[in-house]
Coordinates of C-alpha atoms in Angstrom, one line a residue:
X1 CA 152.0 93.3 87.6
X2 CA 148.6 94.1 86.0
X3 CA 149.0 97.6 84.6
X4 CA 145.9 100.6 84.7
X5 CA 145.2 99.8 80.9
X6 CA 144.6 96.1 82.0
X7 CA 142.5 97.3 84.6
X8 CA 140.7 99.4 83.1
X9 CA 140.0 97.0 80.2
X10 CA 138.5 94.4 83.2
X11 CA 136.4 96.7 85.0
X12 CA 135.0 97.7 81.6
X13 CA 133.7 94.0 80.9
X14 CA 132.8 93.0 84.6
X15 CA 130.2 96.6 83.8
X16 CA 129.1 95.4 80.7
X17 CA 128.2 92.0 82.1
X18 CA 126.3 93.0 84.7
X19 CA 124.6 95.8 82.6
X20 CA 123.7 92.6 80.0
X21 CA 122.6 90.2 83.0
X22 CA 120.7 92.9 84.5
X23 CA 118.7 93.2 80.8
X24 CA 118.2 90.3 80.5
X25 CA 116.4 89.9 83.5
X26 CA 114.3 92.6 83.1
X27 CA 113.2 91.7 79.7
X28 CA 112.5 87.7 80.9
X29 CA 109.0 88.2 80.9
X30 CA 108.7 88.6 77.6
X31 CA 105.2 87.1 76.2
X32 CA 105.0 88.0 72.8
X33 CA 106.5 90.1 70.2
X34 CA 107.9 93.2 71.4
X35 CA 105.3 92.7 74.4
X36 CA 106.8 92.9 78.3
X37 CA 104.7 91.8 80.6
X38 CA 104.4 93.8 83.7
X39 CA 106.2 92.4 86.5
X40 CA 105.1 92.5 90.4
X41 CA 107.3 94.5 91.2
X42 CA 106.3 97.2 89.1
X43 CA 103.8 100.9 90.0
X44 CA 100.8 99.7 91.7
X45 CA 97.7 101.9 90.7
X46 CA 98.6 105.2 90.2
X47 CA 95.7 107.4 91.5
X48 CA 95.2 110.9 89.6
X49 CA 93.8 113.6 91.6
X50 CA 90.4 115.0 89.9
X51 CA 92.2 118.6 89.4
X52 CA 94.5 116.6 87.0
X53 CA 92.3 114.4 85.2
X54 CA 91.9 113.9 81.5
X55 CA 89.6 112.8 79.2
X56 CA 89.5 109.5 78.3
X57 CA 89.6 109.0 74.4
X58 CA 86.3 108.0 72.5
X59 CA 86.4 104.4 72.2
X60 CA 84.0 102.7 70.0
X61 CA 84.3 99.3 68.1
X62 CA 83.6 95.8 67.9
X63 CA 83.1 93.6 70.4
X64 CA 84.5 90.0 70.6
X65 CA 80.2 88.7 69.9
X66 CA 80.9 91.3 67.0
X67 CA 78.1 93.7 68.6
X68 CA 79.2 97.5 68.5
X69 CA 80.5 99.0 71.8
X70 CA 80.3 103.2 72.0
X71 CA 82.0 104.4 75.6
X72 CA 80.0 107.3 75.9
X73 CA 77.2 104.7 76.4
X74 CA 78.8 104.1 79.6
X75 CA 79.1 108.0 80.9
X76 CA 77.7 108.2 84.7
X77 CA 79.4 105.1 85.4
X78 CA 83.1 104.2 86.8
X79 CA 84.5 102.0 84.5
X80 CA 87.6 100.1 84.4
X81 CA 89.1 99.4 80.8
X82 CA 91.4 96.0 81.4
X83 CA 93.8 95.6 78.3
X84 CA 95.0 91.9 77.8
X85 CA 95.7 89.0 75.7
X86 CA 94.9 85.4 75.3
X87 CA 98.9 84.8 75.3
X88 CA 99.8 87.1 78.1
X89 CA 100.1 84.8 81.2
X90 CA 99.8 87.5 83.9
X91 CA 96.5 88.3 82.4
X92 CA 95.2 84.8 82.8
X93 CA 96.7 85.1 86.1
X94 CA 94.6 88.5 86.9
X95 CA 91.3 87.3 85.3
X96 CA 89.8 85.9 88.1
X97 CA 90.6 88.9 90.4
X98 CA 88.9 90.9 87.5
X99 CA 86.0 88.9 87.5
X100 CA 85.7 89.2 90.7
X101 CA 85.3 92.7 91.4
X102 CA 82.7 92.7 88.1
X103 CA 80.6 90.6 90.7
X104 CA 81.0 92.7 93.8
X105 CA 80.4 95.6 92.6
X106 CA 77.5 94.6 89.9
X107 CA 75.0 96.3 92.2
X108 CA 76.4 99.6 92.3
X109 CA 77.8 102.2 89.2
X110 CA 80.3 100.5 87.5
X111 CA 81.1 98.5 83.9
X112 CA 84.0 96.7 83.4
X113 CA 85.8 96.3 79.8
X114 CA 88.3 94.3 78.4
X115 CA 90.3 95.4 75.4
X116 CA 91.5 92.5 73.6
X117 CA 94.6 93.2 71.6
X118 CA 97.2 91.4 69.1
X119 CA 95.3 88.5 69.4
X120 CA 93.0 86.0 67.4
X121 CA 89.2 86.4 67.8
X122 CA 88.9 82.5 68.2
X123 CA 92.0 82.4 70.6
X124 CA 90.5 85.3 72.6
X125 CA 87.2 83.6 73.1
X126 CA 88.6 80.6 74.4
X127 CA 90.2 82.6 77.4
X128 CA 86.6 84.4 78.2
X129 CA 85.1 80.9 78.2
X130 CA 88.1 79.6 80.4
X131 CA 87.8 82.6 82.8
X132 CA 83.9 82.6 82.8
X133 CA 84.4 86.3 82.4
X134 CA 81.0 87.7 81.9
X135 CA 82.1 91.7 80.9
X136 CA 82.7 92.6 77.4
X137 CA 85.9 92.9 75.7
X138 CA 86.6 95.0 72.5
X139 CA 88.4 93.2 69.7
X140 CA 91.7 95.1 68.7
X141 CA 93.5 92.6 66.4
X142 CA 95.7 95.4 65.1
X143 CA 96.4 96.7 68.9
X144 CA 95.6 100.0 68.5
X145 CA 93.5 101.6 70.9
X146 CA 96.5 101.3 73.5
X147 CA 98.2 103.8 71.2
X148 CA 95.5 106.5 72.0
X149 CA 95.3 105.4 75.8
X150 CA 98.7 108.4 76.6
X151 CA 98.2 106.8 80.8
X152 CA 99.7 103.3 79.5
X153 CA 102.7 101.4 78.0
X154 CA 101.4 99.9 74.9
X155 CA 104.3 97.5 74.8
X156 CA 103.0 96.6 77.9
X157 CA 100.8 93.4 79.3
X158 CA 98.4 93.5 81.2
X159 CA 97.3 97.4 81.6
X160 CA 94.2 98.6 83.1
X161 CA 92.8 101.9 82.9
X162 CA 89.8 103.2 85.8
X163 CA 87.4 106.0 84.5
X164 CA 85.9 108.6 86.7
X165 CA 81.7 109.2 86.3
X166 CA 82.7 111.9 84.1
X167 CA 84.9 109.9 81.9
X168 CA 88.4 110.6 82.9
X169 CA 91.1 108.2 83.6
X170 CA 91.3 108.6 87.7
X171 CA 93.5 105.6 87.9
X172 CA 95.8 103.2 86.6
X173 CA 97.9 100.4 87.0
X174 CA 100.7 99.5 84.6
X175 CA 100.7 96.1 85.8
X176 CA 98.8 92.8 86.7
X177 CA 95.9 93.7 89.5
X178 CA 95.1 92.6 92.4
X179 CA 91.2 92.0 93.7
X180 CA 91.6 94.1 97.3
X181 CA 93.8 96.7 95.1
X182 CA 91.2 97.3 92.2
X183 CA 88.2 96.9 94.4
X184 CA 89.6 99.2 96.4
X185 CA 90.0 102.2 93.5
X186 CA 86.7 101.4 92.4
X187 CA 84.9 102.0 95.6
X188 CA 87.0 105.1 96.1
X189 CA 85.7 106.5 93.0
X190 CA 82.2 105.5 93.8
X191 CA 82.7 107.1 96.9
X192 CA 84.4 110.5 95.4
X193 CA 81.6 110.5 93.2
X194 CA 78.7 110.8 95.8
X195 CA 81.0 112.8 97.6
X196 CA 81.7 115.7 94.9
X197 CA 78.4 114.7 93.0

């Protein structure tokens, strides 16, 4: 006869099993070091109601032509800020998607930009060229700038931030995007924005 002790003991490793398969899992979409990338299922955009809105931080840099970038440039404009990697293979798999919405709404208020991080300037380059993405992307070797961006995981791949007229972060998506969902939050903005403006 098994006795409690035994039992105990079993149900103690059948737990810890399952609590290892189950990390496991969740961390198998690992695609670099320390780096997660987000999975489908995860939080599709997140809207933040204008009452709640903060300011987005001052970004300024380098681009990946090596021209200098200033945000506040962009003020008046919705602008979606797309942090990625040339070794993160959900943001190859969302490039196109991002492109796309660059072209549809090119016409209208709205800047797209990538934020290129823990990467290689060469390596980096290759992927615009292999994308055709036409928007810039900031160079951030050293992957900082997600450290200052409070909306986002900065262990996380890819993220993508969307900035009110004003310059507030109205949206964002702690995952890989979709076309019809980040079309979508842009022309809400640019809606909101004639609306309220």
């Amino acid at each position: 006869m098994v006795s409690t002790h035994h039992r105990v003991v079993a149900c103690t490793i059948v737990a810890v099993g399952l609590a290892a398969a189950w990390y496991l899992q969740d961390t198998a979409t690992t695609t670099g070091p320390g780096d997660v990338a987000a999975r489908p299922s995860a939080t599709a955009i997140v809207q933040v109601p204008p009452a709640s809105r903060q300011a987005a931080p001052a970004l300024t840099g380098q681009l990946l032509d090596a021209s200098a970038f200033r945000l506040a440039e962009w003020r008046g404009y919705v602008v979606v800020v797309n942090f990625w990697a040339s070794w993160c293979a959900p943001c190859g798999d969302e490039a196109p998607d991002l492109q796309a919405v660059a072209d549809a709404t090119a016409g209208l208020s709205v800047r797209m930009l990538g934020v290129n991080i823990n990467d290689d300037r060469d390596e980096a380059r290759k992927f615009v060229d292999a994308y055709h993405l036409t928007y810039p992307s900031l160079f951030d070797p050293a992957g900082e700038i997600p450290l200052i961006f409070p909306a986002i995981s900065p262990r996380t791949l890819p993220n993508t931030v969307i900035l009110d007229r004003a310059g507030n972060v109205a949206a964002v998506a702690r995952r890989k995007v979709t076309r019809t969902e980040l079309e979508a939050a842009v022309r809400a903005l640019l809606a909101e924005s004639v609306a309220t403006g």
